[in-house]
CSV table of C-alpha atoms and ligand atoms in Angstrom, one decimal:
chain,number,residue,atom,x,y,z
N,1,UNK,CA,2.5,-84.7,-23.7
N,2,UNK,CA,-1.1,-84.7,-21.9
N,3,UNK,CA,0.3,-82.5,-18.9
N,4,UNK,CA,1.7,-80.4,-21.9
N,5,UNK,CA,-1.2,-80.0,-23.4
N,6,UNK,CA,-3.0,-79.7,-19.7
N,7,UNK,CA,-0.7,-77.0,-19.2
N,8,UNK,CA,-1.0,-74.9,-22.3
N,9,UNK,CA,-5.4,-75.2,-22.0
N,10,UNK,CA,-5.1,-73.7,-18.4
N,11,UNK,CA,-2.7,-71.3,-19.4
N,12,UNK,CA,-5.2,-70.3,-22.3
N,13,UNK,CA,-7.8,-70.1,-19.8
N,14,UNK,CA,-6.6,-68.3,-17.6
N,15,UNK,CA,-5.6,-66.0,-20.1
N,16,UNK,CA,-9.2,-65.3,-21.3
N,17,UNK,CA,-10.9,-65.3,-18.2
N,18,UNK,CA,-7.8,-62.6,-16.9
N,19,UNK,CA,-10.6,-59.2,-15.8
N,20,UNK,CA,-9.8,-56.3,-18.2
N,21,UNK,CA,-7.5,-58.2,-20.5
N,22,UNK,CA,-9.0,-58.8,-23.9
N,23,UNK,CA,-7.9,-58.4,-27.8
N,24,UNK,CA,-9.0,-55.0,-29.0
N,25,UNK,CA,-11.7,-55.1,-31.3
N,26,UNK,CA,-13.2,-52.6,-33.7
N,27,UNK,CA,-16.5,-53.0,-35.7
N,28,UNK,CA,-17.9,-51.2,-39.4
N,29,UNK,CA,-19.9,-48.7,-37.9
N,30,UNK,CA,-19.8,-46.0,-35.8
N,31,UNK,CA,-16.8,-45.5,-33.6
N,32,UNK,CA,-18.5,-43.4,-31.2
N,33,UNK,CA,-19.3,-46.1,-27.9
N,34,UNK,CA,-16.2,-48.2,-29.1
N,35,UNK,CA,-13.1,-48.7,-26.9
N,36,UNK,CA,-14.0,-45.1,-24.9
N,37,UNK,CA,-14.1,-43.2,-28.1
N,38,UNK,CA,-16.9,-40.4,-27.0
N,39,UNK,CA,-18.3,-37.0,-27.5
N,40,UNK,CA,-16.1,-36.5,-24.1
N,41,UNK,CA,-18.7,-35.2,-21.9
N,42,UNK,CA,-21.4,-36.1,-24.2
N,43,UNK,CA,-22.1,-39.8,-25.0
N,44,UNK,CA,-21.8,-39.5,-28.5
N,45,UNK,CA,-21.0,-37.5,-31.5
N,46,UNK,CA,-23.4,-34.6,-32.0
N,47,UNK,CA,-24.6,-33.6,-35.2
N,48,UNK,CA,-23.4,-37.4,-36.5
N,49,UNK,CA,-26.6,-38.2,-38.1
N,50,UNK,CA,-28.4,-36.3,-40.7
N,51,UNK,CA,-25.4,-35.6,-42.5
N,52,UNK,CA,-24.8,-35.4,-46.7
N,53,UNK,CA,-25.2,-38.9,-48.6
N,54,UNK,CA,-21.7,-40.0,-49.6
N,55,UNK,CA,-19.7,-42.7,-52.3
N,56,UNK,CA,-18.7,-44.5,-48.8
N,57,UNK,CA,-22.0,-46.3,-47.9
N,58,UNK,CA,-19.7,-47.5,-44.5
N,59,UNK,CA,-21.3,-44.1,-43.7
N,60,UNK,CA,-24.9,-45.4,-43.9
N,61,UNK,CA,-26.4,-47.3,-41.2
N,62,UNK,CA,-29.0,-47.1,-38.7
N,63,UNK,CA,-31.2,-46.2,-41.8
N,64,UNK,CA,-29.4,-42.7,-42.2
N,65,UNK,CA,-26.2,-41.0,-43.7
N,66,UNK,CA,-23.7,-40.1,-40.6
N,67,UNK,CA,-20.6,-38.4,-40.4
N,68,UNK,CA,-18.0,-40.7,-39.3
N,69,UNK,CA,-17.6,-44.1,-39.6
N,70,UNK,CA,-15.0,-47.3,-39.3
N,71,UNK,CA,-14.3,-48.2,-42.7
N,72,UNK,CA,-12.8,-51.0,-44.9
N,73,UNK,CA,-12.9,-48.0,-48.0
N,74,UNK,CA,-9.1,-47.5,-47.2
N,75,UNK,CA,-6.7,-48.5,-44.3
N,76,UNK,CA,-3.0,-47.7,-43.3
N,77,UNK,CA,-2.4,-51.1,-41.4
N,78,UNK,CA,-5.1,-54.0,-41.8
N,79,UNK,CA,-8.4,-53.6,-43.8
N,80,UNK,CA,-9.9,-50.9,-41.4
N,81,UNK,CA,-9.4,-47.0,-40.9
N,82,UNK,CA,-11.8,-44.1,-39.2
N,83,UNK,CA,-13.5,-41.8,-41.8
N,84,UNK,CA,-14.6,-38.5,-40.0
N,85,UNK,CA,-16.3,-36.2,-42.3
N,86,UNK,CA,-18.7,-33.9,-40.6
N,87,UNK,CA,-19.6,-33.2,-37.0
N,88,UNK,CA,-20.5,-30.7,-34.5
N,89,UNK,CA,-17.9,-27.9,-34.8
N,90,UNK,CA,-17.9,-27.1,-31.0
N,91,UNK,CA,-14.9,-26.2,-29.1
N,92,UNK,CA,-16.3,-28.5,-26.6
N,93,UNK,CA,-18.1,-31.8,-26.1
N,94,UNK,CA,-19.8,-33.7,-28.5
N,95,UNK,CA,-17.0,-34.0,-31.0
N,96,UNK,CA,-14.9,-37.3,-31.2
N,97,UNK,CA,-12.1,-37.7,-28.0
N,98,UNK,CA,-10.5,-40.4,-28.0
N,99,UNK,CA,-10.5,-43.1,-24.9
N,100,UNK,CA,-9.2,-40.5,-21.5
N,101,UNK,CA,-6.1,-42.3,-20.1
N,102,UNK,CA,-5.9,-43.5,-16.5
N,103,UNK,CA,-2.6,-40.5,-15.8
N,104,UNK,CA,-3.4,-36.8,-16.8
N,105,UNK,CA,-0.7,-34.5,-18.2
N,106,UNK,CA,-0.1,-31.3,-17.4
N,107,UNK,CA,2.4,-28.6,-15.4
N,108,UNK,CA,3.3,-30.2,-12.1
N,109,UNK,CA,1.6,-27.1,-10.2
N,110,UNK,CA,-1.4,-28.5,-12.1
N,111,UNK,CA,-1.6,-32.0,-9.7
N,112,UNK,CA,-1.0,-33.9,-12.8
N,113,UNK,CA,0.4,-37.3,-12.4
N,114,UNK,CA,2.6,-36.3,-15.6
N,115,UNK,CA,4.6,-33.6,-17.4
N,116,UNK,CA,4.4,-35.3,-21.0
N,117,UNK,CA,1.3,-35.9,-23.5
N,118,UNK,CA,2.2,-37.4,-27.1
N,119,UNK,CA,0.3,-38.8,-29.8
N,120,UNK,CA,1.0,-39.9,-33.0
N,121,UNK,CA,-1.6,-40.8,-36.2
N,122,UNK,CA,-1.6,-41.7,-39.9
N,123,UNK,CA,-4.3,-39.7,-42.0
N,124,UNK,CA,-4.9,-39.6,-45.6
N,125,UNK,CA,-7.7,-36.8,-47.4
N,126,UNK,CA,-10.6,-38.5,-48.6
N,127,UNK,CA,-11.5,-36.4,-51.4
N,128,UNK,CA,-9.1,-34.0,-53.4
N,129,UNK,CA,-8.8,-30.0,-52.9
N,130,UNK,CA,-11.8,-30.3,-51.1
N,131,UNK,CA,-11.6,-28.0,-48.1
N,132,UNK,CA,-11.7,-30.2,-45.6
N,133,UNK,CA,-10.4,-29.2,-42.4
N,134,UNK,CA,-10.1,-30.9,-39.2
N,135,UNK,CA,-8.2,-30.5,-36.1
N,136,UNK,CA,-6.9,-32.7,-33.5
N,137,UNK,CA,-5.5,-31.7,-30.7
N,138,UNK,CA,-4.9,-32.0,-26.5
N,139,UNK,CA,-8.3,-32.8,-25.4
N,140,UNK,CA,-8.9,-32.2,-21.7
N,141,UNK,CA,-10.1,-34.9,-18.8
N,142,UNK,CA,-13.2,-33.8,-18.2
N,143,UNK,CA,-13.9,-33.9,-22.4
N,144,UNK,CA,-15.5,-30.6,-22.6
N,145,UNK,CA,-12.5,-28.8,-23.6
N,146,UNK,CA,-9.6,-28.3,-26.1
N,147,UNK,CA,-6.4,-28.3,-23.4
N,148,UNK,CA,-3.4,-27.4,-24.6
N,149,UNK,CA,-2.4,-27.1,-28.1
N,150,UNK,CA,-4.1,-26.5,-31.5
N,151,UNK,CA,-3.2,-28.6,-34.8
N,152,UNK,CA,-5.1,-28.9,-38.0
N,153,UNK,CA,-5.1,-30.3,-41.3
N,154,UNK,CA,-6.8,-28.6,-44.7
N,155,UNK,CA,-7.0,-30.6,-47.7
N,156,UNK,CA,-6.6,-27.2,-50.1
N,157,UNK,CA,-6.6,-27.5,-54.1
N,158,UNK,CA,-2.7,-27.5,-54.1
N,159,UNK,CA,-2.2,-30.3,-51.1
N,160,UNK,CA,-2.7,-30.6,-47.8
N,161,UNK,CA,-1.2,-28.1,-44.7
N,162,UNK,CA,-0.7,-28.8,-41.9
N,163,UNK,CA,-0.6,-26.2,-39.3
N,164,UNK,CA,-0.5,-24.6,-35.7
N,165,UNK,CA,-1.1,-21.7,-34.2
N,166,UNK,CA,0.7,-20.5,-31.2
N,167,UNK,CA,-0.8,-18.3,-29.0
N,168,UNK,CA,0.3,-14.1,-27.7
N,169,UNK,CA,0.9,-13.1,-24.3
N,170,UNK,CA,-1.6,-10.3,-23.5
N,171,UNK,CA,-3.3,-10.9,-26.9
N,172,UNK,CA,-6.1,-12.2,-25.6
N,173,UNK,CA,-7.4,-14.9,-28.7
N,174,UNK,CA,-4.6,-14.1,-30.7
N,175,UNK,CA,-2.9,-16.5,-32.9
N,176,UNK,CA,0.3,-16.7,-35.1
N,177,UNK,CA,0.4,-19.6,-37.3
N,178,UNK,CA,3.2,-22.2,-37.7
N,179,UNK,CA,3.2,-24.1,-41.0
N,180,UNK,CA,4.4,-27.5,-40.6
N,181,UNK,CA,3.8,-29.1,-44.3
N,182,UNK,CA,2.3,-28.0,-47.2
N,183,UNK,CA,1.4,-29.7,-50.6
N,184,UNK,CA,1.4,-33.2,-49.3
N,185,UNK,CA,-0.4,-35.9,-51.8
N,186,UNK,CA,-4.0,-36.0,-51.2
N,187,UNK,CA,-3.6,-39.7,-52.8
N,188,UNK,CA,-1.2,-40.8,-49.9
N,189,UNK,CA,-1.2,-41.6,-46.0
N,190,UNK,CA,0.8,-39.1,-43.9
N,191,UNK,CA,1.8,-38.8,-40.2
N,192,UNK,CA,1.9,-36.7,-37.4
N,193,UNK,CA,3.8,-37.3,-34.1
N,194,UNK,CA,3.6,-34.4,-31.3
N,195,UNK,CA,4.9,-34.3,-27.8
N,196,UNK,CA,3.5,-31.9,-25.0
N,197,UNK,CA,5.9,-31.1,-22.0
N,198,UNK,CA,4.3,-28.9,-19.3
N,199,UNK,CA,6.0,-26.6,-17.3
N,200,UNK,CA,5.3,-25.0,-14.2
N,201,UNK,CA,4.8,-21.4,-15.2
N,202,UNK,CA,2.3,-19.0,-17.8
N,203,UNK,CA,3.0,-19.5,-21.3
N,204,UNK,CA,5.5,-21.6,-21.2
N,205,UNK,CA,4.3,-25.3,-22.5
N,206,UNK,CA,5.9,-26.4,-25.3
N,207,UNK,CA,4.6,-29.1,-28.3
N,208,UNK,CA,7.1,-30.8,-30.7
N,209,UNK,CA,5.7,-31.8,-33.7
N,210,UNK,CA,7.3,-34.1,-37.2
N,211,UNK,CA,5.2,-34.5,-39.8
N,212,UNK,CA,6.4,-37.8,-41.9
N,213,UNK,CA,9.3,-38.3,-39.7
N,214,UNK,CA,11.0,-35.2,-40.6
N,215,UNK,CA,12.4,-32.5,-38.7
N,216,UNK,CA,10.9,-31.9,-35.6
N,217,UNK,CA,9.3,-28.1,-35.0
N,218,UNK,CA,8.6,-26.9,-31.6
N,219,UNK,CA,5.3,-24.5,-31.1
N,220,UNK,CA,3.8,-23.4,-28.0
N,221,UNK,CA,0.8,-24.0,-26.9
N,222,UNK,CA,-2.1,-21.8,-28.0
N,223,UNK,CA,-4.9,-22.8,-25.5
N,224,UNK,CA,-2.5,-22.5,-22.4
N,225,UNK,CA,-1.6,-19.1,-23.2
N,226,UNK,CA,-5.4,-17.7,-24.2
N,227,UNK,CA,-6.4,-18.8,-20.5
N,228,UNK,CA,-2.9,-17.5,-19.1
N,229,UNK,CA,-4.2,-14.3,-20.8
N,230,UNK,CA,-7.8,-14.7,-19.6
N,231,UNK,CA,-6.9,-15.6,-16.1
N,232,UNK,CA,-8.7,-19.0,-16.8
N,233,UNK,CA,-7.9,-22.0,-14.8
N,234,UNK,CA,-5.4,-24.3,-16.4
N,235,UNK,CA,-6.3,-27.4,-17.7
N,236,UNK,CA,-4.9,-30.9,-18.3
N,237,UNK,CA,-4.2,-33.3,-21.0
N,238,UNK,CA,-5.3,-36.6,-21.7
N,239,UNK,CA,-6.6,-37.6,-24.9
N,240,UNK,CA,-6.8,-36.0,-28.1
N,241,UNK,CA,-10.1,-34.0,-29.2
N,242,UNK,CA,-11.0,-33.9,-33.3
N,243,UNK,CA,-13.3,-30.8,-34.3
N,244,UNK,CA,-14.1,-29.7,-38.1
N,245,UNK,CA,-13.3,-26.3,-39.0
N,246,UNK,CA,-15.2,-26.7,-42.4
N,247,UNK,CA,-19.2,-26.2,-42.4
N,248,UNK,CA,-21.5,-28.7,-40.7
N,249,UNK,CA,-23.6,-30.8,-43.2
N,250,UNK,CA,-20.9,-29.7,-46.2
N,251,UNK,CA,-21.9,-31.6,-49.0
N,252,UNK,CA,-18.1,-31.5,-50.6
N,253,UNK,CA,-16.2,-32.0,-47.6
N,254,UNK,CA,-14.7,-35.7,-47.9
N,255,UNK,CA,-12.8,-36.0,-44.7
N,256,UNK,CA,-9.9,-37.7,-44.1
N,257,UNK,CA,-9.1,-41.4,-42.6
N,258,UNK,CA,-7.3,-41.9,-39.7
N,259,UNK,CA,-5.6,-44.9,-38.9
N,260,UNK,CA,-2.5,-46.6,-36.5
N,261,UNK,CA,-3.5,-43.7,-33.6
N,262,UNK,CA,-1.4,-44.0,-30.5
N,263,UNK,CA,-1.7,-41.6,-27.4
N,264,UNK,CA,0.8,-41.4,-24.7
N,265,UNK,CA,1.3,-40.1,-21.3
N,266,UNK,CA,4.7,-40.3,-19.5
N,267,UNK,CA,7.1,-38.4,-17.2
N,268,UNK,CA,11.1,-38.8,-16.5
N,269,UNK,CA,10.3,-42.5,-15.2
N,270,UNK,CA,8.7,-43.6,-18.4
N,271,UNK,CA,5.4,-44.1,-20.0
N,272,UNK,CA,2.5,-44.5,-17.7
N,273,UNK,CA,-0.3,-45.1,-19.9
N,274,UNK,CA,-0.9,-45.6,-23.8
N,275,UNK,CA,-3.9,-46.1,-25.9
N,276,UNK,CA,-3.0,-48.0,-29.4
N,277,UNK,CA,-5.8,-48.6,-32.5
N,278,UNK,CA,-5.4,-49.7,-36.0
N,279,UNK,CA,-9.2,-49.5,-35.5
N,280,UNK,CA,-9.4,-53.6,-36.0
N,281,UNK,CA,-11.0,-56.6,-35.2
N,282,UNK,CA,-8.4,-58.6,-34.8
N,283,UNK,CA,-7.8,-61.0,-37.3
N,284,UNK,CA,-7.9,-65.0,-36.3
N,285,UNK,CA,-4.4,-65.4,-37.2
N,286,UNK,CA,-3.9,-62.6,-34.4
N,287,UNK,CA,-5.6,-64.9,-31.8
N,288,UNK,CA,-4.2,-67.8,-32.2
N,289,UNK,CA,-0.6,-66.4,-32.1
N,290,UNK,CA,-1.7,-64.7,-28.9
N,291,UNK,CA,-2.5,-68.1,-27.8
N,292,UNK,CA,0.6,-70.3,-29.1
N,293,UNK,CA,2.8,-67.8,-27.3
N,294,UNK,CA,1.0,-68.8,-24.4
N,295,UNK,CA,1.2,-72.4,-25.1
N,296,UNK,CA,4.8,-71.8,-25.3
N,297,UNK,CA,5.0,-70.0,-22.7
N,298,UNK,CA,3.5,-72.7,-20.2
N,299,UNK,CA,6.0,-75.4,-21.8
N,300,UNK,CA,8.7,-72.8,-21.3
N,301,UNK,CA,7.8,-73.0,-17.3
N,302,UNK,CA,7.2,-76.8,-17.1
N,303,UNK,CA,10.2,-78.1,-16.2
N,304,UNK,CA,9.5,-76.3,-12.6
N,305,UNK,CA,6.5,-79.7,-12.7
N,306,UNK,CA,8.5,-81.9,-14.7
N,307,UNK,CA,8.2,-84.8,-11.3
N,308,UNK,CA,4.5,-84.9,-11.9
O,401,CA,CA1,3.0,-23.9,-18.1
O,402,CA,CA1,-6.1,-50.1,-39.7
């Protein structure tokens, strides 16, 4: 029983002094700074502070109204979401990425290390019919650029939309716009899944996109073909990028939450790297199951000791 014990203590120790390996954790507060979440390029979110007073006081701290914060006001898993509300509207740094993973996707030509981005979120509109309008989308490595696709969300007076644009071949900036939902309950938490593959070739990447699990639609993707018609370099994906489309500093925008975020990048062989959040600290009971599986785990691999 003391060897046992012996056992399961190194095995705990080991396990918390392993470099890199650690629970995820996620304060109230600002999410720029936590777990790579960035302005990309920039360190933080510009245009964050100085924003319109709000119901949610998670949005106050540091003595001033902001435009994003972690939350307990609402939550799709666990206590916690992310409340963006305002920002910097730029098509480039400064808005929220999320953490760049270690493998970029993109055509093969490209050097990527992978042919397949894919992300999937919960969100829910923070105020009703109140023209918000966010998108998230393929954010680029170097976090100064939107990549690949274009998605958005608009919380209109009869429901939210979501929506895509695909791009024209020789139409320079030119969009045409692929519905994917309209008059979904402001009051309730939805979800988007989409899948980039990247193909060797102009105009030619494809994005798959389900909203609530239903049928999936395929679009193209807008930002490849603008460059392809541009004769800009193309670029690759590995995180997602959020930018408002509604006025900076709007006093009736709400936002939306965001919660249960997963990004993905993989090829033919599998998945090669994943980000996960529930944007959480992890709750004790979290810990200490961590731990008893590797209590059991040790006791599991005793019997290899069992003559001392
Ligand atoms: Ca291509
Ligand atoms: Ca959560």
């Amino acid at each position: 029983m003391f060897a046992r014990s012996v056992w399961g203590l190194l095995a705990l120790l080991v396990f918390l002094t392993l470099p890199g390996l650690s629970l995820a954790t996620i304060s109230v507060g600002s999410l720029a700074g936590q777990e790579g979440w960035s302005g990309g390029a920039s360190p933080g979110f510009t245009n964050d502070a100085a924003q319109p007073s709000s119901p949610n006081s998670d949005l106050f701290y540091g003595g001033d109204w902001h435009g994003q914060a972690v939350t307990t006001a609402d939550a799709h898993s666990g206590s916690q979401s992310w409340l963006f509300r305002n920002g910097y509207g730029s098509p480039g740094s400064g808005t929220p990425f999320s953490p760049a993973l270690a493998v970029n996707a993109g055509q093969p030509s490209s050097g990527a290390g992978a042919n397949s981005f894919s992300a999937s979120f919960w969100f829910k509109a923070a105020g009703s019919g109140d023209g918000s309008r966010i998108m998230i989308a393929g954010g680029n490595p170097a976090g100064n650029d939107r990549s690949s696709n274009y998605l958005e969300i608009e919380n209109t007076l009869s429901g939210i939309t979501v929506r895509t644009y695909d791009g024209v071949l020789g139409g320079g900036w030119d969009t045409t716009e692929l519905i994917l939902a309209t008059g979904l309950d402001h009051a309730q938490w939805h979800q988007i899944s989409m899948t980039g593959q990247f193909f060797d070739g102009t105009n030619n990447d494809t994005w798959t996109y389900q909203v609530n699990g239903g049928a999936p639609v395929v679009g193209g993707a807008y930002f490849e073909t603008a460059r392809d018609n541009f004769g800009y370099p193309y670029e690759m994906t590995n995180r997602l990028k959020f930018q408002p489309r509604h006025p900076n500093y709007d006093t009736n925008a709400s936002g939306f939450y965001f919660d249960d975020l997963v990004t993905s990048v993989s090829d033919s062989g599998g998945t090669l790297a994943v980000y996960t959040t529930g944007f959480e600290v992890p709750e004790p009971s979290t810990s200490l199951l961590v731990g008893l599986g590797l209590l059991g785990l040790s006791v599991f691999r005793r019997p290899r000791f069992s003559g001392l």
